């Protein structure tokens, strides 16, 4: 099979495409013929050795996949050859076949394409956990999403709107904000051309946002925290623009909470609650309440270009690498 390999840390162009042996389904495993592998920002970091999770070299980037079961190992119940599944793999997804724990595979919901399914877990799993479990977002509240057109950001926009909140999307271009308006945002802030702190206040009648969802960090976090409401919740999701330092007087003055969100670690610690969350997401998808948005697809031989799109801050919704039949 063909695999995209990171053999030495570096930028996306240093990735290579090689033939390697097919995997075999061990006990409790299934082999999935990968039809789609979604790209996430951690892929940008992992291939440069800048991410907390460090698979040994050589490895394939690509943290989540969707495809068709092609082999079933001993002791596996509930999956048959030919079934469509999606799964989080951490890394190793950018190859034509993967062997995964059967317990980590989820049947593809009705009405979802394989490229859409590949991008569900990281974006929606994170945002659902963040908004529901960590922020307890209420229907009459205002949610500001930074980096709102990105993978986790757009999922937060959609889920926030579905929960009944007023969603204010904040992003760096009007084109990205137009995508957010199509996916549930009712108001927008272009934080490259507008003052983020002031605009958040203007759009909330001076109260500030009840919940801020921040996958961006950098210079955007502090102005957003300064316009967080009394008893608001500021969700720390990620740092694509850098890891900021925040003045601790701000949470005191606003009686607000700065809330860390670490979806992967929570899912490992709370597998039952995560399973219920994922069942809920499948229900939302099947009921048409959320519609995962794939903006761009690339063939396997152009996987580096897919990762480069996220590195260049160009991605909208999900960028997905598709293989034959995907
Ligand atoms: N805490 C958790 O459990 C968890 C789970 C999943 C992901 N994450 C984190 O969430 C973040 C977003 O991941 P993602 O896969 O959604 O990424 P993505 O699709 O690339 O979106 C990231 C967004 O960050 C913004 N951004 C600001 N400065 C940037 C820069 N210098 N380079 C690239 N993007 C920049 C961009 O929006 P604008 O151009 O509009 O600013 C972009 O849309 C990452 O830090 C990731 O590690 C955290």
Coordinates of C-alpha atoms and ligand atoms in Angstrom, one line a residue:
X1 CA 0.0 0.0 0.0
X2 CA 1.0 3.6 -0.4
X3 CA 1.8 5.7 2.7
X4 CA 2.7 9.3 3.3
X5 CA 5.7 9.2 5.6
X6 CA 7.4 11.7 7.9
X7 CA 10.9 10.3 7.9
X8 CA 12.7 13.4 9.2
X9 CA 11.0 16.4 10.9
X10 CA 10.4 19.4 8.7
X11 CA 7.8 21.3 6.7
X12 CA 5.0 19.5 4.7
X13 CA 7.2 19.4 1.6
X14 CA 9.6 17.1 3.4
X15 CA 7.0 14.3 3.5
X16 CA 7.5 11.4 1.2
X17 CA 5.0 8.9 -0.5
X18 CA 6.3 5.3 -0.3
X19 CA 5.1 1.7 -0.7
X20 CA 5.0 -0.2 2.6
X21 CA 3.6 -3.5 3.7
X22 CA -0.1 -3.8 4.3
X23 CA -1.2 -4.1 7.9
X24 CA -2.7 -7.2 9.4
X25 CA -5.7 -7.2 11.8
X26 CA -4.4 -8.4 15.2
X27 CA -6.7 -9.7 17.9
X28 CA -9.4 -7.1 18.7
X29 CA -8.5 -5.1 15.5
X30 CA -10.0 -4.4 12.2
X31 CA -8.2 -3.3 9.0
X32 CA -9.8 -0.2 7.4
X33 CA -9.2 0.7 3.7
X34 CA -8.8 4.4 4.2
X35 CA -10.9 6.4 1.9
X36 CA -10.6 9.8 3.6
X37 CA -8.2 11.3 6.2
X38 CA -9.0 14.7 7.7
X39 CA -6.2 17.1 8.4
X40 CA -6.0 18.9 11.7
X41 CA -3.7 21.6 13.0
X42 CA -1.7 19.1 15.1
X43 CA -0.6 17.5 11.8
X44 CA 1.2 20.8 11.0
X45 CA 3.0 20.7 14.4
X46 CA 3.6 16.9 14.6
X47 CA 5.7 16.7 11.4
X48 CA 7.9 19.5 12.7
X49 CA 8.3 17.9 16.2
X50 CA 6.4 20.8 17.7
X51 CA 3.5 18.9 19.2
X52 CA 3.0 17.3 22.6
X53 CA 2.3 13.9 21.1
X54 CA 5.4 12.5 19.4
X55 CA 5.0 9.3 17.4
X56 CA 8.4 7.6 16.6
X57 CA 9.9 8.2 13.1
X58 CA 9.0 7.2 10.5
X59 CA 5.2 7.9 10.9
X60 CA 2.3 8.9 8.8
X61 CA 0.5 12.1 9.9
X62 CA -3.3 12.2 9.8
X63 CA -5.2 11.8 13.0
X64 CA -8.6 10.7 11.9
X65 CA -9.9 8.5 9.1
X66 CA -13.0 7.1 7.4
X67 CA -13.1 4.1 5.2
X68 CA -14.3 0.5 4.6
X69 CA -13.5 -2.5 6.8
X70 CA -11.4 -5.0 4.8
X71 CA -10.4 -7.5 7.5
X72 CA -11.6 -8.4 11.0
X73 CA -9.2 -9.8 13.6
X74 CA -9.9 -12.5 16.2
X75 CA -12.3 -11.6 19.0
X76 CA -14.0 -8.7 17.1
X77 CA -17.8 -8.6 17.3
X78 CA -20.0 -6.1 15.6
X79 CA -18.0 -5.2 12.5
X80 CA -18.1 -6.9 9.1
X81 CA -16.0 -6.6 6.0
X82 CA -17.5 -3.9 3.7
X83 CA -18.9 -1.8 6.5
X84 CA -18.1 2.0 6.5
X85 CA -16.5 3.3 9.7
X86 CA -14.7 6.4 11.0
X87 CA -12.2 6.6 13.8
X88 CA -9.6 8.7 15.5
X89 CA -6.1 7.3 15.1
X90 CA -3.9 10.0 16.6
X91 CA -1.5 9.7 13.7
X92 CA -0.9 7.2 10.9
X93 CA -4.0 8.0 8.9
X94 CA -2.4 9.2 5.7
X95 CA -2.0 5.7 4.2
X96 CA -4.2 3.4 2.2
X97 CA -4.9 0.9 5.0
X98 CA -4.7 1.1 8.8
X99 CA -5.2 -1.6 11.5
X100 CA -7.2 0.0 14.4
X101 CA -8.8 -1.2 17.6
X102 CA -12.3 -2.3 16.7
X103 CA -13.5 -0.6 19.8
X104 CA -12.4 2.8 18.4
X105 CA -14.4 2.5 15.2
X106 CA -17.8 4.1 14.7
X107 CA -20.2 3.2 11.9
X108 CA -20.6 6.1 9.5
X109 CA -23.9 7.9 10.1
X110 CA -26.6 7.8 7.5
X111 CA -26.3 10.7 5.0
X112 CA -22.6 11.4 5.7
X113 CA -20.0 11.0 3.0
X114 CA -16.7 9.4 3.9
X115 CA -14.7 12.7 3.6
X116 CA -17.3 14.3 5.9
X117 CA -17.1 11.4 8.4
X118 CA -13.3 11.6 8.5
X119 CA -13.5 15.1 10.0
X120 CA -16.2 14.6 12.6
X121 CA -14.3 13.4 15.7
X122 CA -11.7 16.1 16.3
X123 CA -13.8 19.1 15.3
X124 CA -17.2 18.1 16.7
X125 CA -16.0 15.9 19.6
X126 CA -13.8 18.8 20.9
X127 CA -16.5 21.5 20.4
X128 CA -19.3 19.5 21.9
X129 CA -17.3 18.6 24.9
X130 CA -16.2 22.2 25.3
X131 CA -19.6 23.8 24.9
X132 CA -21.6 21.2 26.7
X133 CA -19.4 19.8 29.4
X134 CA -16.9 22.6 30.1
X135 CA -19.0 25.8 29.4
X136 CA -22.5 24.6 30.1
X137 CA -23.6 27.0 27.3
X138 CA -27.2 28.1 27.7
X139 CA -29.7 28.9 25.0
X140 CA -30.1 32.6 25.9
X141 CA -26.3 33.2 26.0
X142 CA -23.9 34.8 23.6
X143 CA -21.0 32.7 22.3
X144 CA -18.0 34.3 20.6
X145 CA -15.9 31.8 18.6
X146 CA -12.4 32.9 17.5
X147 CA -10.8 31.2 14.5
X148 CA -14.4 30.5 13.7
X149 CA -14.0 29.2 10.1
X150 CA -11.3 26.7 11.1
X151 CA -12.0 23.0 11.8
X152 CA -12.9 23.1 15.5
X153 CA -14.1 26.7 15.2
X154 CA -16.7 26.0 12.6
X155 CA -18.0 23.0 14.6
X156 CA -18.3 25.3 17.6
X157 CA -20.3 27.8 15.5
X158 CA -22.7 25.1 14.3
X159 CA -23.1 23.4 17.7
X160 CA -23.5 26.8 19.5
X161 CA -26.3 27.8 17.1
X162 CA -27.9 24.4 17.5
X163 CA -27.9 24.9 21.3
X164 CA -29.8 28.1 20.9
X165 CA -27.0 30.6 21.7
X166 CA -26.4 33.8 19.7
X167 CA -23.1 33.0 17.9
X168 CA -20.7 35.7 17.0
X169 CA -18.0 34.4 14.6
X170 CA -14.6 36.1 14.7
X171 CA -12.0 35.4 12.0
X172 CA -9.3 37.0 9.9
X173 CA -11.1 37.5 6.6
X174 CA -14.5 38.4 5.3
X175 CA -14.5 35.3 3.1
X176 CA -14.1 33.1 6.2
X177 CA -16.8 35.0 8.0
X178 CA -19.2 34.4 5.1
X179 CA -18.6 30.7 5.7
X180 CA -19.5 31.1 9.3
X181 CA -22.7 33.0 8.5
X182 CA -23.7 30.0 6.4
X183 CA -23.1 27.6 9.3
X184 CA -25.1 29.3 12.1
X185 CA -23.3 32.5 13.1
X186 CA -25.6 35.5 13.4
X187 CA -23.0 38.2 13.8
X188 CA -19.3 38.6 12.8
X189 CA -16.1 40.2 13.8
X190 CA -13.1 40.5 11.4
X191 CA -10.3 40.8 13.9
X192 CA -7.8 41.9 11.3
X193 CA -9.8 45.0 10.4
X194 CA -11.9 45.6 13.6
X195 CA -11.0 46.1 17.2
X196 CA -11.9 42.7 18.8
X197 CA -12.4 43.9 22.3
X198 CA -14.6 46.9 21.3
X199 CA -16.6 45.0 18.7
X200 CA -17.4 42.2 21.2
X201 CA -18.8 44.9 23.6
X202 CA -20.7 46.6 20.9
X203 CA -22.4 43.4 19.7
X204 CA -23.4 42.4 23.3
X205 CA -24.8 45.8 24.4
X206 CA -21.7 46.3 26.6
X207 CA -22.1 43.1 28.6
X208 CA -19.4 41.0 26.9
X209 CA -19.7 37.4 25.7
X210 CA -21.0 34.7 28.1
X211 CA -18.7 32.1 26.5
X212 CA -15.6 32.6 24.4
X213 CA -14.3 29.6 22.4
X214 CA -10.6 30.2 21.7
X215 CA -8.6 27.8 19.5
X216 CA -6.3 30.7 18.4
X217 CA -4.6 32.3 21.4
X218 CA -1.8 34.6 20.6
X219 CA -2.7 38.3 20.5
X220 CA -6.4 37.6 20.3
X221 CA -6.9 35.9 23.7
X222 CA -6.5 38.9 26.0
X223 CA -8.8 41.3 24.1
X224 CA -11.4 38.5 24.1
X225 CA -11.0 37.9 27.8
X226 CA -11.4 41.6 28.4
X227 CA -14.8 41.4 26.7
X228 CA -16.0 38.3 28.5
X229 CA -19.1 38.9 30.6
X230 CA -19.6 38.7 34.4
X231 CA -19.5 35.0 35.3
X232 CA -18.5 34.2 31.7
X233 CA -16.5 31.2 30.6
X234 CA -13.3 31.6 28.5
X235 CA -12.6 28.2 26.9
X236 CA -8.9 27.6 26.2
X237 CA -8.8 25.3 23.1
X238 CA -5.6 25.9 21.2
X239 CA -2.8 28.2 20.2
X240 CA -2.5 28.5 16.4
X241 CA -1.4 32.1 16.9
X242 CA 0.9 31.3 19.8
X243 CA 0.6 30.7 23.6
X244 CA -0.6 33.9 25.3
X245 CA -0.1 35.1 28.8
X246 CA -3.2 36.4 30.5
X247 CA -3.4 39.0 33.4
X248 CA -5.0 37.2 36.4
X249 CA -6.8 40.3 37.5
X250 CA -9.2 39.9 34.6
X251 CA -10.9 36.7 35.9
X252 CA -11.2 38.3 39.3
X253 CA -12.7 41.6 38.1
X254 CA -15.3 39.7 36.0
X255 CA -15.9 36.7 38.2
X256 CA -15.3 34.8 35.1
X257 CA -13.6 31.4 34.6
X258 CA -10.7 30.5 32.3
X259 CA -11.5 26.9 31.5
X260 CA -9.0 24.5 30.0
X261 CA -10.3 22.0 27.4
X262 CA -8.3 18.9 26.5
X263 CA -10.7 16.6 24.6
X264 CA -8.4 13.7 24.0
X265 CA -7.3 13.4 27.6
X266 CA -10.9 13.8 28.8
X267 CA -12.1 11.1 26.3
X268 CA -9.4 8.7 27.7
X269 CA -10.4 9.4 31.3
X270 CA -14.2 9.4 30.7
X271 CA -14.8 6.8 28.0
X272 CA -18.5 6.3 28.9
X273 CA -19.3 10.0 28.8
X274 CA -17.3 10.4 25.6
X275 CA -19.3 7.5 24.0
X276 CA -22.5 9.2 24.9
X277 CA -21.3 12.5 23.5
X278 CA -20.4 10.7 20.2
X279 CA -23.8 9.0 20.1
X280 CA -25.4 12.5 20.5
X281 CA -23.3 13.8 17.6
X282 CA -24.3 10.9 15.4
X283 CA -28.0 11.7 16.3
X284 CA -27.5 15.4 15.4
X285 CA -25.9 14.4 12.1
X286 CA -28.7 11.9 11.2
X287 CA -31.3 14.5 12.2
X288 CA -29.6 17.1 9.9
X289 CA -28.9 19.4 12.8
X290 CA -25.2 19.6 12.0
X291 CA -23.6 19.3 8.5
X292 CA -19.8 18.8 8.6
X293 CA -18.3 21.1 6.0
X294 CA -15.5 19.9 3.8
X295 CA -14.1 22.8 1.9
X296 CA -11.2 21.1 0.0
X297 CA -10.1 17.6 -0.9
X298 CA -6.7 16.5 -2.1
X299 CA -5.4 13.1 -3.4
X300 CA -2.9 11.2 -1.3
X301 CA 0.0 12.3 -3.5
X302 CA -0.8 15.9 -2.6
X303 CA -1.2 15.3 1.2
X304 CA 1.6 17.8 1.8
X305 CA -0.5 20.6 0.1
X306 CA -3.4 19.7 2.4
X307 CA -1.3 20.2 5.5
X308 CA 0.3 23.3 4.0
X309 CA -3.2 24.8 3.6
X310 CA -3.7 24.7 7.4
X311 CA -0.2 25.9 8.0
X312 CA -0.8 28.9 5.7
X313 CA -4.0 29.9 7.6
X314 CA -6.1 29.3 4.4
X315 CA -8.3 26.4 5.5
X316 CA -12.0 26.7 5.9
X317 CA -14.0 23.9 7.7
X318 CA -12.3 20.6 7.0
X319 CA -9.5 19.9 4.5
X320 CA -9.5 16.2 3.7
X321 CA -7.2 13.8 1.8
X322 CA -9.2 11.3 -0.2
X323 CA -8.1 8.0 -1.6
X324 CA -9.6 5.8 -4.3
X325 CA -13.4 5.6 -3.8
X326 CA -13.5 8.3 -1.1
Ligands
LIG1 N1 -8.1 21.5 23.3 C1 -8.4 20.4 22.6 O1 -8.9 19.4 23.1 C2 -8.2 20.5 21.1 C3 -8.8 19.6 20.3 C4 -8.7 19.8 18.9 C5 -7.9 20.9 18.4 N2 -7.3 21.7 19.3 C6 -6.5 22.8 18.8 O2 -7.4 23.7 18.2 C7 -6.6 24.5 17.3 C8 -7.3 24.6 15.9 O3 -7.2 23.3 15.3 P1 -7.9 23.1 13.9 O4 -7.5 21.7 13.5 O5 -9.3 23.5 13.9 O6 -7.1 24.1 13.0 P2 -7.5 25.0 11.7 O7 -8.6 24.3 11.0 O8 -6.3 25.2 10.9 O9 -8.1 26.3 12.3 C9 -7.2 27.1 13.1 C10 -7.6 28.6 12.9 O10 -6.6 29.3 13.6 C11 -6.6 30.6 13.1 N3 -5.2 31.1 13.1 C12 -4.7 32.2 13.7 N4 -3.4 32.3 13.5 C13 -3.0 31.3 12.8 C14 -1.7 30.9 12.2 N5 -0.6 31.6 12.5 N6 -1.7 29.7 11.5 C15 -2.8 29.0 11.3 N7 -4.0 29.3 11.7 C16 -4.1 30.5 12.5 C17 -7.2 30.6 11.7 O11 -8.3 31.4 11.7 P3 -8.2 33.0 11.3 O12 -7.4 33.1 10.1 O13 -9.6 33.3 11.1 O14 -7.6 33.6 12.5 C18 -7.6 29.1 11.5 O15 -8.9 29.0 11.0 C19 -5.2 23.9 17.3 O16 -4.3 24.6 18.1 C20 -5.4 22.5 17.8 O17 -4.3 22.0 18.5 C21 -7.5 21.6 20.6

